[in-house]
PDB file of C-alpha atoms in Angstrom:
ATOM      1  CA  MET A1436      45.644  20.019 -38.432  1.00 46.00           C
ATOM      2  CA  LYS A1437      46.448  17.365 -35.866  1.00 49.00           C
ATOM      3  CA  GLU A1438      48.221  18.681 -32.795  1.00 52.00           C
ATOM      4  CA  ASN A1439      51.406  16.925 -31.899  1.00 56.00           C
ATOM      5  CA  ILE A1440      51.410  16.013 -28.216  1.00 52.00           C
ATOM      6  CA  PRO A1441      54.809  15.559 -26.699  1.00 57.00           C
ATOM      7  CA  PRO A1442      55.425  11.904 -25.720  1.00 57.00           C
ATOM      8  CA  THR A1443      56.092  12.827 -22.080  1.00 59.00           C
ATOM      9  CA  GLU A1444      52.781  14.714 -21.674  1.00 59.00           C
ATOM     10  CA  ASN A1445      50.842  11.915 -23.386  1.00 60.00           C
ATOM     11  CA  THR A1446      52.407   9.343 -21.082  1.00 62.00           C
ATOM     12  CA  ASN A1447      51.548  11.404 -17.984  1.00 65.00           C
ATOM     13  CA  THR A1448      47.874  11.675 -19.051  1.00 64.00           C
ATOM     14  CA  GLN A1449      47.681   7.926 -19.607  1.00 63.00           C
ATOM     15  CA  GLU A1450      49.190   7.255 -16.181  1.00 63.00           C
ATOM     16  CA  LYS A1451      46.683   9.621 -14.530  1.00 63.00           C
ATOM     17  CA  ASN A1452      43.761   7.820 -16.206  1.00 64.00           C
ATOM     18  CA  GLU A1453      45.084   4.486 -15.055  1.00 63.00           C
ATOM     19  CA  ASP A1454      45.476   5.848 -11.525  1.00 69.00           C
ATOM     20  CA  ASN A1455      41.868   7.134 -11.570  1.00 72.00           C
ATOM     21  CA  TRP A1456      40.458   3.779 -12.660  1.00 75.00           C
ATOM     22  CA  GLN A1457      42.629   1.942 -10.192  1.00 76.00           C
ATOM     23  CA  GLY A1458      41.393   4.347  -7.510  1.00 74.00           C
ATOM     24  CA  VAL A1459      37.760   3.543  -8.366  1.00 70.00           C
ATOM     25  CA  VAL A1460      38.494  -0.186  -8.236  1.00 74.00           C
ATOM     26  CA  ARG A1461      40.310   0.232  -4.906  1.00 74.00           C
ATOM     27  CA  ASP A1462      37.385   2.183  -3.436  1.00 69.00           C
ATOM     28  CA  TRP A1463      34.795  -0.385  -4.515  1.00 69.00           C
ATOM     29  CA  SER A1464      36.867  -3.349  -3.397  1.00 71.00           C
ATOM     30  CA  ALA A1465      37.575  -1.645  -0.041  1.00 71.00           C
ATOM     31  CA  ASP A1466      33.818  -1.262   0.601  1.00 62.00           C
ATOM     32  CA  LYS A1467      34.070   2.526   0.777  1.00 62.00           C
ATOM     33  CA  GLN A1468      31.045   4.741   0.173  1.00 61.00           C
ATOM     34  CA  THR A1469      31.086   5.648  -3.516  1.00 62.00           C
ATOM     35  CA  PHE A1470      27.886   7.718  -3.646  1.00 64.00           C
ATOM     36  CA  ASP A1471      26.785  10.280  -1.097  1.00 71.00           C
ATOM     37  CA  MET A1472      23.805   8.194  -0.021  1.00 77.00           C
ATOM     38  CA  PRO A1473      23.357   5.684   2.817  1.00 81.00           C
ATOM     39  CA  TRP A1474      23.173   2.099   1.615  1.00 83.00           C
ATOM     40  CA  GLY A1475      19.851   1.611   3.343  1.00 88.00           C
ATOM     41  CA  LYS A1476      18.327   4.480   1.390  1.00 90.00           C
ATOM     42  CA  LEU A1477      19.734   3.202  -1.903  1.00 89.00           C
ATOM     43  CA  MET A1478      18.378  -0.287  -1.229  1.00 92.00           C
ATOM     44  CA  MET A1479      14.963   1.167  -0.390  1.00 95.00           C
ATOM     45  CA  TRP A1480      14.916   3.049  -3.722  1.00 94.00           C
ATOM     46  CA  ILE A1481      15.774  -0.164  -5.576  1.00 95.00           C
ATOM     47  CA  PHE A1482      13.041  -2.020  -3.699  1.00 96.00           C
ATOM     48  CA  LEU A1483      10.485   0.697  -4.470  1.00 97.00           C
ATOM     49  CA  LEU A1484      11.486   0.658  -8.136  1.00 97.00           C
ATOM     50  CA  SER A1485      10.896  -3.102  -8.328  1.00 97.00           C
ATOM     51  CA  ASP A1486       7.577  -2.688  -6.503  1.00 96.00           C
ATOM     52  CA  THR A1487       6.590   0.008  -8.989  1.00 97.00           C
ATOM     53  CA  PHE A1488       7.011  -2.506 -11.807  1.00 97.00           C
ATOM     54  CA  ILE A1489       4.818  -5.044  -9.995  1.00 96.00           C
ATOM     55  CA  PHE A1490       1.979  -2.600  -9.355  1.00 96.00           C
ATOM     56  CA  SER A1491       2.265  -1.282 -12.923  1.00 96.00           C
ATOM     57  CA  ILE A1492       1.854  -4.812 -14.268  1.00 96.00           C
ATOM     58  CA  PHE A1493      -1.151  -5.426 -12.025  1.00 96.00           C
ATOM     59  CA  LEU A1494      -2.905  -2.228 -13.065  1.00 95.00           C
ATOM     60  CA  THR A1495      -2.105  -2.772 -16.735  1.00 95.00           C
ATOM     61  CA  ALA A1496      -3.533  -6.299 -16.487  1.00 95.00           C
ATOM     62  CA  TYR A1497      -6.609  -4.853 -14.778  1.00 94.00           C
ATOM     63  CA  MET A1498      -7.169  -2.410 -17.656  1.00 94.00           C
ATOM     64  CA  ASN A1499      -6.795  -5.227 -20.173  1.00 94.00           C
ATOM     65  CA  VAL A1500      -9.240  -7.487 -18.296  1.00 92.00           C
ATOM     66  CA  ARG A1501     -11.784  -4.743 -17.872  1.00 91.00           C
ATOM     67  CA  MET A1502     -11.719  -3.606 -21.487  1.00 92.00           C
ATOM     68  CA  SER A1503     -11.915  -7.174 -22.800  1.00 91.00           C
ATOM     69  CA  ALA A1504     -14.679  -8.363 -20.432  1.00 89.00           C
ATOM     70  CA  MET A1505     -17.774  -9.574 -22.263  1.00 88.00           C
ATOM     71  CA  ASP A1506     -20.147  -9.029 -19.312  1.00 88.00           C
ATOM     72  CA  SER A1507     -20.939  -5.600 -17.898  1.00 89.00           C
ATOM     73  CA  TRP A1508     -18.504  -4.250 -15.305  1.00 88.00           C
ATOM     74  CA  PRO A1509     -20.078  -3.493 -11.891  1.00 88.00           C
ATOM     75  CA  ASN A1510     -20.928   0.146 -11.215  1.00 86.00           C
ATOM     76  CA  SER A1511     -18.505   1.381  -8.536  1.00 83.00           C
ATOM     77  CA  SER A1512     -21.108   3.814  -7.138  1.00 82.00           C
ATOM     78  CA  GLU A1513     -23.320   0.838  -6.286  1.00 83.00           C
ATOM     79  CA  VAL A1514     -20.737  -1.755  -5.335  1.00 84.00           C
ATOM     80  CA  PHE A1515     -18.821   0.504  -2.968  1.00 87.00           C
ATOM     81  CA  ALA A1516     -21.784   2.358  -1.458  1.00 85.00           C
ATOM     82  CA  LEU A1517     -22.848   2.324   2.178  1.00 86.00           C
ATOM     83  CA  THR A1518     -26.342   2.746   3.569  1.00 84.00           C
ATOM     84  CA  ILE A1519     -26.245   5.138   6.535  1.00 83.00           C
ATOM     85  CA  ALA A1520     -29.465   6.194   8.319  1.00 81.00           C
ATOM     86  CA  GLY A1521     -31.478   5.006   5.349  1.00 81.00           C
ATOM     87  CA  HIS A1522     -29.406   6.976   2.840  1.00 83.00           C
ATOM     88  CA  HIS A1523     -27.484   5.236   0.069  1.00 83.00           C
ATOM     89  CA  ILE A1524     -24.124   7.047  -0.046  1.00 85.00           C
ATOM     90  CA  PRO A1525     -21.692   6.004  -2.805  1.00 86.00           C
ATOM     91  CA  LEU A1526     -17.944   5.758  -2.126  1.00 87.00           C
ATOM     92  CA  VAL A1527     -18.205   7.269   1.360  1.00 91.00           C
ATOM     93  CA  LEU A1528     -16.009   4.591   2.952  1.00 93.00           C
ATOM     94  CA  ILE A1529     -13.423   4.851   0.162  1.00 93.00           C
ATOM     95  CA  ALA A1530     -13.311   8.639   0.581  1.00 94.00           C
ATOM     96  CA  ILE A1531     -12.627   8.227   4.321  1.00 95.00           C
ATOM     97  CA  MET A1532      -9.954   5.591   3.647  1.00 95.00           C
ATOM     98  CA  THR A1533      -8.235   7.882   1.147  1.00 96.00           C
ATOM     99  CA  PHE A1534      -8.383  10.815   3.567  1.00 96.00           C
ATOM    100  CA  VAL A1535      -6.851   8.684   6.334  1.00 97.00           C
ATOM    101  CA  LEU A1536      -3.995   7.520   4.117  1.00 95.00           C
ATOM    102  CA  ILE A1537      -3.209  10.997   2.790  1.00 95.00           C
ATOM    103  CA  THR A1538      -3.255  12.356   6.354  1.00 97.00           C
ATOM    104  CA  SER A1539      -0.782   9.646   7.345  1.00 97.00           C
ATOM    105  CA  SER A1540       1.589  10.939   4.657  1.00 96.00           C
ATOM    106  CA  GLY A1541       1.459  14.342   6.370  1.00 97.00           C
ATOM    107  CA  THR A1542       2.242  12.897   9.805  1.00 97.00           C
ATOM    108  CA  MET A1543       5.091  10.851   8.306  1.00 97.00           C
ATOM    109  CA  ALA A1544       6.573  13.974   6.726  1.00 97.00           C
ATOM    110  CA  MET A1545       6.402  15.688  10.127  1.00 97.00           C
ATOM    111  CA  ALA A1546       8.180  12.709  11.712  1.00 97.00           C
ATOM    112  CA  VAL A1547      11.043  13.004   9.185  1.00 96.00           C
ATOM    113  CA  ASN A1548      11.246  16.748   9.771  1.00 96.00           C
ATOM    114  CA  TYR A1549      11.521  16.370  13.553  1.00 95.00           C
ATOM    115  CA  ALA A1550      13.986  13.494  13.179  1.00 94.00           C
ATOM    116  CA  TYR A1551      16.441  15.717  11.315  1.00 91.00           C
ATOM    117  CA  ARG A1552      15.943  18.396  13.964  1.00 93.00           C
ATOM    118  CA  GLY A1553      16.917  15.836  16.574  1.00 90.00           C
ATOM    119  CA  ASP A1554      13.568  16.032  18.386  1.00 93.00           C
ATOM    120  CA  LYS A1555      13.215  12.410  19.382  1.00 93.00           C
ATOM    121  CA  LYS A1556       9.964  12.775  21.294  1.00 95.00           C
ATOM    122  CA  LYS A1557       8.003  14.411  18.458  1.00 96.00           C
ATOM    123  CA  THR A1558       9.509  12.003  15.927  1.00 96.00           C
ATOM    124  CA  VAL A1559       8.174   9.053  17.888  1.00 97.00           C
ATOM    125  CA  TYR A1560       4.825  10.781  18.357  1.00 97.00           C
ATOM    126  CA  PHE A1561       4.297  11.391  14.633  1.00 97.00           C
ATOM    127  CA  MET A1562       5.558   7.937  13.650  1.00 97.00           C
ATOM    128  CA  ALA A1563       3.114   6.369  16.099  1.00 97.00           C
ATOM    129  CA  ALA A1564       0.319   8.548  14.690  1.00 97.00           C
ATOM    130  CA  THR A1565       1.230   7.392  11.169  1.00 97.00           C
ATOM    131  CA  ALA A1566       1.162   3.741  12.250  1.00 97.00           C
ATOM    132  CA  LEU A1567      -2.240   4.199  13.903  1.00 98.00           C
ATOM    133  CA  LEU A1568      -3.670   5.816  10.767  1.00 98.00           C
ATOM    134  CA  GLY A1569      -2.264   2.948   8.700  1.00 97.00           C
ATOM    135  CA  ALA A1570      -3.857   0.406  11.029  1.00 97.00           C
ATOM    136  CA  LEU A1571      -7.146   2.288  10.752  1.00 97.00           C
ATOM    137  CA  PHE A1572      -6.910   2.081   6.954  1.00 97.00           C
ATOM    138  CA  VAL A1573      -6.331  -1.686   7.092  1.00 97.00           C
ATOM    139  CA  GLY A1574      -9.298  -2.065   9.455  1.00 97.00           C
ATOM    140  CA  MET A1575     -11.583  -0.172   7.072  1.00 96.00           C
ATOM    141  CA  GLN A1576     -10.315  -2.254   4.164  1.00 96.00           C
ATOM    142  CA  ALA A1577     -11.151  -5.430   6.111  1.00 96.00           C
ATOM    143  CA  PHE A1578     -14.651  -4.021   6.660  1.00 95.00           C
ATOM    144  CA  GLU A1579     -15.005  -3.286   2.936  1.00 94.00           C
ATOM    145  CA  TRP A1580     -13.903  -6.822   2.008  1.00 94.00           C
ATOM    146  CA  THR A1581     -16.328  -8.322   4.513  1.00 95.00           C
ATOM    147  CA  LYS A1582     -19.197  -6.290   3.108  1.00 92.00           C
ATOM    148  CA  LEU A1583     -18.387  -7.301  -0.480  1.00 92.00           C
ATOM    149  CA  ILE A1584     -18.008 -10.998   0.374  1.00 93.00           C
ATOM    150  CA  VAL A1585     -20.867 -11.408   2.861  1.00 92.00           C
ATOM    151  CA  ASP A1586     -23.459  -8.858   1.700  1.00 89.00           C
ATOM    152  CA  GLU A1587     -22.775  -8.622  -2.039  1.00 87.00           C
ATOM    153  CA  GLY A1588     -21.654 -12.224  -2.626  1.00 88.00           C
ATOM    154  CA  ILE A1589     -18.539 -11.212  -4.571  1.00 89.00           C
ATOM    155  CA  ARG A1590     -15.805 -13.833  -4.750  1.00 89.00           C
ATOM    156  CA  PRO A1591     -12.448 -13.998  -6.566  1.00 88.00           C
ATOM    157  CA  TRP A1592     -13.990 -16.540  -8.952  1.00 87.00           C
ATOM    158  CA  GLY A1593     -17.456 -15.011  -9.344  1.00 83.00           C
ATOM    159  CA  ASN A1594     -19.510 -11.863  -9.146  1.00 84.00           C
ATOM    160  CA  PRO A1595     -23.344 -11.684  -9.133  1.00 87.00           C
ATOM    161  CA  MET A1596     -23.210  -7.986 -10.110  1.00 86.00           C
ATOM    162  CA  GLY A1597     -21.515  -8.417 -13.490  1.00 85.00           C
ATOM    163  CA  ALA A1598     -18.192  -9.528 -14.938  1.00 89.00           C
ATOM    164  CA  ALA A1599     -16.663 -12.437 -13.004  1.00 87.00           C
ATOM    165  CA  GLN A1600     -13.148 -10.997 -13.400  1.00 90.00           C
ATOM    166  CA  PHE A1601     -14.037  -8.068 -11.135  1.00 91.00           C
ATOM    167  CA  GLY A1602     -13.638 -10.064  -7.913  1.00 91.00           C
ATOM    168  CA  ALA A1603     -10.283 -11.586  -8.846  1.00 92.00           C
ATOM    169  CA  ALA A1604      -8.803  -8.248  -9.944  1.00 93.00           C
ATOM    170  CA  PHE A1605     -10.169  -6.315  -6.965  1.00 93.00           C
ATOM    171  CA  PHE A1606      -9.128  -8.743  -4.233  1.00 95.00           C
ATOM    172  CA  MET A1607      -5.691  -9.354  -5.727  1.00 95.00           C
ATOM    173  CA  ILE A1608      -4.682  -5.712  -6.210  1.00 96.00           C
ATOM    174  CA  THR A1609      -6.256  -4.193  -3.090  1.00 96.00           C
ATOM    175  CA  GLY A1610      -5.059  -7.202  -1.079  1.00 96.00           C
ATOM    176  CA  PHE A1611      -1.493  -6.755  -2.329  1.00 96.00           C
ATOM    177  CA  HIS A1612      -1.651  -3.071  -1.417  1.00 97.00           C
ATOM    178  CA  GLY A1613      -3.207  -3.839   1.977  1.00 97.00           C
ATOM    179  CA  MET A1614      -0.346  -6.236   2.659  1.00 97.00           C
ATOM    180  CA  HIS A1615       2.108  -3.396   1.971  1.00 97.00           C
ATOM    181  CA  VAL A1616       0.226  -1.088   4.365  1.00 97.00           C
ATOM    182  CA  SER A1617       0.199  -3.797   7.072  1.00 97.00           C
ATOM    183  CA  ALA A1618       3.939  -4.370   6.634  1.00 97.00           C
ATOM    184  CA  GLY A1619       4.444  -0.594   6.786  1.00 97.00           C
ATOM    185  CA  VAL A1620       2.556  -0.351  10.077  1.00 98.00           C
ATOM    186  CA  ILE A1621       4.808  -3.024  11.615  1.00 97.00           C
ATOM    187  CA  TYR A1622       7.908  -1.371  10.128  1.00 97.00           C
ATOM    188  CA  LEU A1623       6.879   2.022  11.551  1.00 97.00           C
ATOM    189  CA  ALA A1624       6.180   0.558  14.980  1.00 97.00           C
ATOM    190  CA  VAL A1625       9.580  -1.159  15.121  1.00 97.00           C
ATOM    191  CA  ILE A1626      11.530   1.925  13.997  1.00 96.00           C
ATOM    192  CA  ALA A1627       9.542   4.235  16.324  1.00 96.00           C
ATOM    193  CA  ARG A1628      10.397   1.972  19.250  1.00 96.00           C
ATOM    194  CA  LYS A1629      14.089   1.995  18.328  1.00 95.00           C
ATOM    195  CA  VAL A1630      14.025   5.795  17.971  1.00 95.00           C
ATOM    196  CA  ALA A1631      12.386   6.106  21.405  1.00 94.00           C
ATOM    197  CA  ARG A1632      15.067   3.828  22.845  1.00 94.00           C
ATOM    198  CA  GLY A1633      17.797   6.078  21.420  1.00 91.00           C
ATOM    199  CA  ASP A1634      19.314   3.489  19.077  1.00 92.00           C
ATOM    200  CA  TYR A1635      19.984   6.074  16.348  1.00 91.00           C
ATOM    201  CA  GLU A1636      21.437   8.929  18.381  1.00 87.00           C
ATOM    202  CA  LYS A1637      24.967   8.138  17.223  1.00 85.00           C
ATOM    203  CA  LYS A1638      24.145   6.791  13.751  1.00 84.00           C
ATOM    204  CA  GLY A1639      21.790   9.602  12.755  1.00 87.00           C
ATOM    205  CA  TYR A1640      18.130   9.474  11.813  1.00 90.00           C
ATOM    206  CA  HIS A1641      18.383   8.499   8.136  1.00 91.00           C
ATOM    207  CA  ILE A1642      16.305   5.442   8.948  1.00 94.00           C
ATOM    208  CA  VAL A1643      13.270   7.647   9.631  1.00 96.00           C
ATOM    209  CA  GLU A1644      13.562   9.145   6.142  1.00 95.00           C
ATOM    210  CA  ILE A1645      13.915   5.645   4.656  1.00 96.00           C
ATOM    211  CA  THR A1646      10.759   4.583   6.489  1.00 97.00           C
ATOM    212  CA  GLY A1647       9.063   7.687   5.140  1.00 97.00           C
ATOM    213  CA  LEU A1648      10.043   6.779   1.572  1.00 96.00           C
ATOM    214  CA  TYR A1649       8.288   3.447   1.930  1.00 97.00           C
ATOM    215  CA  TRP A1650       5.197   4.983   3.463  1.00 97.00           C
ATOM    216  CA  HIS A1651       4.847   7.730   0.838  1.00 97.00           C
ATOM    217  CA  PHE A1652       5.203   5.086  -1.881  1.00 97.00           C
ATOM    218  CA  VAL A1653       2.343   3.065  -0.372  1.00 96.00           C
ATOM    219  CA  ASP A1654       0.186   6.198  -0.298  1.00 95.00           C
ATOM    220  CA  LEU A1655       1.058   7.075  -3.887  1.00 96.00           C
ATOM    221  CA  VAL A1656       0.107   3.606  -5.104  1.00 97.00           C
ATOM    222  CA  TRP A1657      -3.258   3.957  -3.403  1.00 96.00           C
ATOM    223  CA  VAL A1658      -3.980   7.074  -5.473  1.00 94.00           C
ATOM    224  CA  PHE A1659      -3.667   4.999  -8.654  1.00 94.00           C
ATOM    225  CA  ILE A1660      -5.747   2.141  -7.234  1.00 95.00           C
ATOM    226  CA  PHE A1661      -8.388   4.650  -6.161  1.00 92.00           C
ATOM    227  CA  ALA A1662      -8.517   6.144  -9.651  1.00 91.00           C
ATOM    228  CA  PHE A1663      -8.622   2.783 -11.443  1.00 90.00           C
ATOM    229  CA  PHE A1664     -11.106   0.919  -9.249  1.00 85.00           C
ATOM    230  CA  TYR A1665     -13.355   3.561  -7.753  1.00 86.00           C
ATOM    231  CA  LEU A1666     -13.451   6.423 -10.257  1.00 87.00           C
ATOM    232  CA  TRP A1667     -13.248   4.569 -13.574  1.00 81.00           C
TER     233      TRP A1667
END
């Protein structure tokens, strides 16, 4: 049976709903903080989400190209091997690069931890260590590219070791990731300098966490690239 609501009570409920909606509109139009999250952090999440789509498309395209290639795909144990003291060691450089990048995630996490404790000195120290590890990764990637281009003769448009699509896919995806790491190194260096200068003592150290989000994302993407290119 339908409950009869007194007209006065019904009117009061309607007025409260209108007030709530008008309050939301007032808050948004007054540029007040609606969610309990800094705008910089929200924007970084949106950026990382869009970047996730781009890398997903690249890796999906890579799978499609590889599975549809008519020529044989190069053996990763041979292509990415190094000869050290007369020994042919497969994937040794890639293993070191992966170790360096994962270690940098640890130092970045320590930087965020010390930032929220208010320890400026250790925050700068760990951010600088993260940037150095990132620069080391980029340097090793440059060495790997040089070896593939000069010694193996692999080009984006050709590959003497098998399917021609290998070069285009490899240089595009690892290059796009390397560009992210390079940008991250610069970003870390700039923020570390501003932290050392005391620019965030009044604002808080949310920016260090935002920087950490970017860096952890770059590391996570590398795990997928590592699995697709070097282990498959």
